[in-house]
Coordinates of C-alpha atoms and ligand atoms in Angstrom, one line a residue:
X1 CA -56.6 10.5 31.1
X2 CA -55.5 13.9 32.7
X3 CA -53.5 15.4 30.0
X4 CA -54.6 16.8 26.8
X5 CA -52.1 18.6 24.4
X6 CA -52.1 19.8 20.8
X7 CA -49.8 22.2 18.4
X8 CA -50.9 24.7 16.1
X9 CA -49.0 26.4 13.4
X10 CA -50.5 29.7 12.5
X11 CA -49.0 32.2 9.9
X12 CA -49.1 36.2 10.4
X13 CA -51.1 38.2 8.1
X14 CA -50.5 41.6 6.8
X15 CA -53.6 43.9 6.0
X16 CA -54.1 45.4 2.6
X17 CA -57.3 47.1 3.7
X18 CA -56.5 48.2 7.3
X19 CA -58.3 47.8 10.5
X20 CA -58.1 50.5 13.0
X21 CA -60.9 51.2 15.4
X22 CA -63.7 49.3 17.4
X23 CA -67.5 49.4 17.0
X24 CA -68.0 47.4 20.1
X25 CA -65.0 47.4 22.5
X26 CA -66.4 44.4 24.8
X27 CA -66.8 42.1 22.0
X28 CA -63.9 43.5 20.3
X29 CA -65.6 44.3 17.0
X30 CA -64.0 46.2 14.1
X31 CA -65.5 49.2 13.0
X32 CA -64.1 49.0 9.6
X33 CA -63.7 46.2 7.1
X34 CA -60.2 44.7 6.5
X35 CA -58.5 42.4 4.0
X36 CA -55.3 40.5 4.4
X37 CA -52.8 38.2 3.1
X38 CA -51.6 35.3 5.2
X39 CA -47.9 35.1 5.3
X40 CA -45.7 32.1 4.8
X41 CA -43.2 31.6 6.2
X42 CA -43.8 34.0 9.1
X43 CA -45.0 31.4 11.7
X44 CA -46.0 31.1 15.2
X45 CA -46.0 27.4 16.7
X46 CA -47.9 27.1 19.9
X47 CA -48.4 24.0 22.0
X48 CA -51.0 23.7 24.6
X49 CA -51.0 21.1 27.4
X50 CA -53.9 20.9 30.0
X51 CA -52.9 18.9 32.8
X52 CA -54.3 18.1 36.4
X53 CA -51.1 18.4 37.8
X54 CA -51.1 22.2 37.0
X55 CA -52.0 24.5 39.7
X56 CA -52.2 27.6 37.3
X57 CA -52.0 28.4 33.7
X58 CA -48.2 29.1 32.4
X59 CA -47.2 30.8 29.2
X60 CA -43.7 30.6 27.8
X61 CA -43.1 33.2 24.6
X62 CA -40.1 32.6 22.6
X63 CA -38.4 30.5 25.4
X64 CA -39.1 32.8 28.4
X65 CA -42.0 33.0 31.0
X66 CA -44.4 35.8 29.6
X67 CA -45.2 38.8 31.7
X68 CA -48.3 39.1 33.8
X69 CA -50.4 41.1 31.0
X70 CA -49.6 38.4 28.2
X71 CA -50.6 35.9 30.6
X72 CA -53.9 37.4 31.5
X73 CA -54.8 37.6 27.7
X74 CA -53.8 34.1 27.1
X75 CA -56.0 32.9 30.1
X76 CA -58.8 34.9 28.9
X77 CA -58.8 32.8 25.7
X78 CA -58.1 29.4 27.7
X79 CA -61.2 30.2 30.0
X80 CA -63.4 30.7 26.9
X81 CA -62.2 27.3 25.4
X82 CA -62.4 25.5 28.7
X83 CA -66.0 26.8 29.0
X84 CA -67.1 25.4 25.8
X85 CA -65.2 22.2 26.1
X86 CA -66.5 21.8 29.8
X87 CA -62.8 21.5 30.9
X88 CA -61.7 22.2 34.3
X89 CA -57.9 22.0 33.9
X90 CA -55.1 24.4 33.8
X91 CA -52.8 24.8 30.7
X92 CA -49.2 25.2 29.8
X93 CA -48.6 27.1 26.8
X94 CA -45.5 27.3 25.0
X95 CA -45.4 29.6 21.9
X96 CA -42.6 30.8 19.5
X97 CA -42.5 33.0 16.5
X98 CA -39.8 33.2 13.8
X99 CA -40.2 36.7 13.4
X100 CA -40.2 40.0 15.6
X101 CA -42.8 39.8 18.4
X102 CA -45.0 42.8 19.1
X103 CA -43.4 45.3 17.0
X104 CA -46.1 45.6 14.2
X105 CA -45.2 42.6 12.5
X106 CA -48.6 41.1 13.5
X107 CA -47.4 38.5 16.0
X108 CA -50.4 38.7 18.1
X109 CA -52.5 37.7 14.9
X110 CA -50.7 34.5 14.4
X111 CA -50.2 34.0 18.3
X112 CA -54.0 34.4 19.3
X113 CA -55.1 32.2 16.2
X114 CA -52.5 29.5 17.3
X115 CA -53.7 29.8 20.9
X116 CA -57.3 29.4 19.9
X117 CA -56.8 26.4 17.8
X118 CA -54.0 24.6 19.8
X119 CA -56.3 24.9 23.2
X120 CA -59.6 23.9 21.2
X121 CA -57.7 20.9 19.8
X122 CA -56.1 20.0 23.0
X123 CA -59.5 20.1 24.6
X124 CA -60.8 17.3 22.2
X125 CA -63.1 19.2 20.1
X126 CA -63.2 19.0 16.3
X127 CA -61.8 21.5 13.9
X128 CA -64.1 24.6 13.4
X129 CA -62.6 27.6 11.4
X130 CA -65.7 29.8 11.9
X131 CA -65.7 29.6 15.9
X132 CA -61.8 29.6 15.8
X133 CA -62.0 33.0 14.0
X134 CA -64.5 34.4 16.1
X135 CA -62.8 33.4 19.2
X136 CA -59.3 34.7 17.9
X137 CA -61.1 38.2 16.9
X138 CA -62.2 38.5 20.6
X139 CA -58.5 38.5 21.7
X140 CA -57.1 40.5 18.8
X141 CA -59.2 41.3 15.5
X142 CA -56.3 40.7 13.2
X143 CA -56.1 37.3 14.5
X144 CA -59.4 36.1 13.0
X145 CA -57.7 36.5 9.9
X146 CA -54.9 34.1 10.3
X147 CA -57.1 31.1 10.7
X148 CA -57.3 31.2 6.8
X149 CA -54.8 30.9 4.3
X150 CA -54.7 33.0 1.0
X151 CA -56.5 36.4 0.9
X152 CA -59.0 36.9 3.7
X153 CA -61.5 39.5 4.8
X154 CA -62.9 40.6 8.4
X155 CA -66.0 42.4 7.5
X156 CA -67.0 45.2 10.2
X157 CA -68.9 44.2 13.1
X158 CA -72.3 45.2 13.9
X159 CA -72.4 46.0 17.9
X160 CA -73.6 43.0 19.8
X161 CA -72.7 40.4 17.2
X162 CA -70.5 38.0 19.2
X163 CA -70.2 35.7 16.2
X164 CA -68.3 37.9 13.8
X165 CA -65.5 35.8 12.0
X166 CA -63.1 36.2 9.0
X167 CA -63.9 34.7 5.6
X168 CA -61.5 33.6 2.9
X169 CA -61.8 35.5 -0.3
X170 CA -59.3 33.6 -2.4
X171 CA -56.9 30.6 -1.7
X172 CA -53.1 31.1 -1.5
X173 CA -52.7 29.7 -5.2
X174 CA -55.1 32.4 -6.5
X175 CA -52.4 35.0 -6.8
X176 CA -48.5 34.8 -6.7
X177 CA -47.5 37.9 -5.0
X178 CA -44.9 38.7 -2.7
X179 CA -44.6 40.8 0.6
X180 CA -41.2 42.1 1.2
X181 CA -40.7 43.0 4.8
X182 CA -38.2 45.9 5.6
X183 CA -37.5 45.5 9.4
X184 CA -37.1 48.8 10.7
X185 CA -36.0 47.9 14.3
X186 CA -36.4 44.9 16.6
X187 CA -38.0 46.5 19.5
X188 CA -41.5 46.2 21.0
X189 CA -43.9 49.1 20.0
X190 CA -44.8 51.6 22.8
X191 CA -48.3 51.9 22.5
X192 CA -50.3 48.4 21.6
X193 CA -53.2 48.6 19.1
X194 CA -56.2 48.5 21.5
X195 CA -55.0 51.4 23.4
X196 CA -54.0 53.1 20.1
X197 CA -57.3 52.7 18.7
X198 CA -59.4 53.9 21.6
X199 CA -57.1 56.9 21.9
X200 CA -57.7 57.6 18.2
X201 CA -61.6 57.1 18.5
X202 CA -61.5 59.6 21.4
X203 CA -59.4 62.1 20.4
X204 CA -58.6 62.1 16.6
X205 CA -60.4 64.6 14.5
X206 CA -59.7 62.3 11.6
X207 CA -61.1 59.2 13.1
X208 CA -64.7 59.6 11.5
X209 CA -63.3 60.4 8.0
X210 CA -61.0 57.2 8.5
X211 CA -64.2 55.0 9.2
X212 CA -66.2 56.9 6.5
X213 CA -63.5 56.1 3.8
X214 CA -62.8 52.2 4.8
X215 CA -65.7 50.6 2.9
X216 CA -64.7 51.9 -0.4
X217 CA -61.2 51.3 0.1
X218 CA -61.8 47.7 1.4
X219 CA -64.1 47.2 -1.9
X220 CA -61.2 48.2 -4.1
X221 CA -58.8 46.0 -2.5
X222 CA -61.3 43.1 -2.6
X223 CA -62.0 43.7 -6.5
X224 CA -58.2 44.2 -7.1
X225 CA -57.4 40.8 -5.5
X226 CA -60.1 39.1 -7.6
X227 CA -58.9 40.7 -10.6
X228 CA -55.4 40.1 -9.6
X229 CA -54.8 43.7 -10.3
X230 CA -51.6 44.9 -8.5
X231 CA -52.0 48.4 -9.5
X232 CA -55.5 48.6 -8.1
X233 CA -54.8 46.8 -5.0
X234 CA -51.6 48.6 -4.2
X235 CA -53.0 52.0 -4.8
X236 CA -56.1 51.2 -2.5
X237 CA -53.6 49.6 0.0
X238 CA -51.3 52.7 0.3
X239 CA -54.4 55.0 0.7
X240 CA -55.9 52.9 3.2
X241 CA -52.5 52.8 5.2
X242 CA -51.7 56.5 5.0
X243 CA -55.4 57.3 6.0
X244 CA -55.0 55.0 9.1
X245 CA -51.7 56.8 10.0
X246 CA -53.2 60.0 9.5
X247 CA -55.8 59.2 12.0
X248 CA -53.5 57.9 14.5
X249 CA -51.1 61.0 14.1
X250 CA -53.8 63.2 14.7
X251 CA -54.7 61.6 18.1
X252 CA -53.9 63.5 21.5
X253 CA -51.0 62.7 22.1
X254 CA -50.0 61.8 18.7
X255 CA -49.5 58.1 17.9
X256 CA -46.4 58.2 15.5
X257 CA -45.4 54.9 14.5
X258 CA -43.4 55.6 11.6
X259 CA -39.6 56.1 12.0
X260 CA -36.6 57.3 9.9
X261 CA -36.2 54.0 8.4
X262 CA -39.9 53.8 7.4
X263 CA -39.6 57.0 5.6
X264 CA -36.4 56.0 3.7
X265 CA -38.1 52.8 2.7
X266 CA -41.2 54.4 1.6
X267 CA -38.9 56.7 -0.7
X268 CA -37.3 53.5 -2.0
X269 CA -40.8 52.0 -2.9
X270 CA -41.5 55.2 -4.7
X271 CA -38.2 55.3 -6.5
X272 CA -38.8 51.6 -7.6
X273 CA -42.1 52.4 -9.0
X274 CA -40.7 55.4 -11.0
X275 CA -38.2 52.8 -12.4
X276 CA -41.2 50.9 -13.7
X277 CA -41.6 48.1 -11.0
X278 CA -45.1 47.4 -9.4
X279 CA -44.6 47.9 -5.9
X280 CA -46.7 49.3 -3.0
X281 CA -46.1 49.9 0.7
X282 CA -48.0 49.4 3.9
X283 CA -47.3 49.9 7.5
X284 CA -49.1 48.8 10.6
X285 CA -48.8 50.0 14.3
X286 CA -45.1 49.9 14.1
X287 CA -42.2 51.1 11.9
X288 CA -41.6 48.3 9.4
X289 CA -42.5 48.6 5.7
X290 CA -44.2 45.8 3.9
X291 CA -43.8 46.1 0.2
X292 CA -46.4 44.2 -2.0
X293 CA -45.0 43.2 -5.5
X294 CA -45.1 40.5 -8.0
X295 CA -43.1 37.3 -7.5
X296 CA -40.7 38.2 -10.6
X297 CA -39.9 41.4 -8.7
X298 CA -39.3 40.4 -5.2
X299 CA -35.7 40.0 -5.4
X300 CA -35.1 43.4 -6.9
X301 CA -37.4 44.9 -4.2
X302 CA -35.7 42.9 -1.3
X303 CA -32.4 44.2 -2.6
X304 CA -33.4 47.8 -3.0
X305 CA -34.9 47.7 0.6
X306 CA -32.1 46.2 2.2
X307 CA -29.7 48.5 0.6
X308 CA -31.9 51.4 2.0
X309 CA -30.2 53.4 4.8
X310 CA -31.4 52.4 8.4
X311 CA -33.2 49.4 7.2
X312 CA -31.9 46.6 9.3
X313 CA -32.8 43.6 7.0
X314 CA -35.8 42.2 5.0
X315 CA -37.7 39.2 4.8
X316 CA -39.9 38.0 1.9
X317 CA -43.2 36.2 2.3
X318 CA -45.8 34.7 0.0
X319 CA -49.6 33.7 0.5
X320 CA -49.7 31.0 3.0
X321 CA -51.9 28.2 3.9
X322 CA -54.7 27.6 6.6
X323 CA -53.8 27.1 10.2
X324 CA -52.6 23.8 10.8
X325 CA -53.1 21.4 13.7
X326 CA -50.4 18.9 14.9
X327 CA -51.8 16.5 17.7
Ligands
PMV401 O1 -55.6 43.2 15.8 P1 -54.9 44.2 16.4 O2 -55.5 44.7 17.9 O3 -53.4 43.7 16.7 O4 -54.9 45.4 15.4 C1 -54.2 45.5 14.2 C2 -54.2 46.5 13.8 C3 -53.3 46.9 12.5 O5 -52.2 45.9 12.4 C4 -52.6 48.3 12.7 C5 -54.0 46.6 11.2 C6 -54.5 45.5 10.8 O6 -55.5 45.4 9.9 O7 -53.9 44.5 10.9

């Protein structure tokens, strides 16, 4: 047979304890532990087809041929899978997201997780969550977390440890929370996370302080998840988020991902809290605000955020399942 194909369905994830900074750039190991929720229904579906008829790798993203940079990153993943599978065929990759790409909505996380799992499966190898997670992590550390459903931790990496993978903390049914995303704009971000992290490490006077506070914040988030304590998780998540953004902003030149819509949405979250709703906010390397709340409050939170000036729209997600393969 000269054609092998498989499809993977991965969900985006949102970090409650944030990752920013690398302890080993070559192996792409995080300098801090991070903890996330896997988000349903924010999905990437990726089909990989290895075929003897292909002269080179090709990548189609959301229906359009991807640029050189994206193709190179995908080929790097494919090369690793081909080396493990001892497969010498080029691949055609088709990948589509049902949420905005590359704007701080974690499309690289679900994208790389789906690419690793689809290419691995297309190459005829059996499911291996740990290896999928470690391979995904090398492409984009947050992607390591999208292999698993529910609540997931990626420990910080010890330089040289190529095997670091994420680990599930609790399954999706453990805690019925919601993440309401307030979409602030639909464009791609200016400075990607790898470039941004390197800049912060090199130039931000707050980088050390950020790394130093990350273990305690992750421990608080982990304990809060296990105890289903939204206030505990929410307070630690907001501090982790704002400490990360303070570190980003103090880089040279400053990395400012937050926009007017972000601050407006944050004010709405604060007002809702004053009104007695347990709701907390987080932002990644982009302007969107993601609000964590109980399932019963999600409608009220979504309405308040949708009615906030400059917020374009909202989408609501809940803890999603493990990555799925469709042969
Ligand atoms: O995995 P990367 O390189 O896309 O970095 C993700 C960094 C943040 O989204 C800002 C935080 C996180 O933990 O997801």
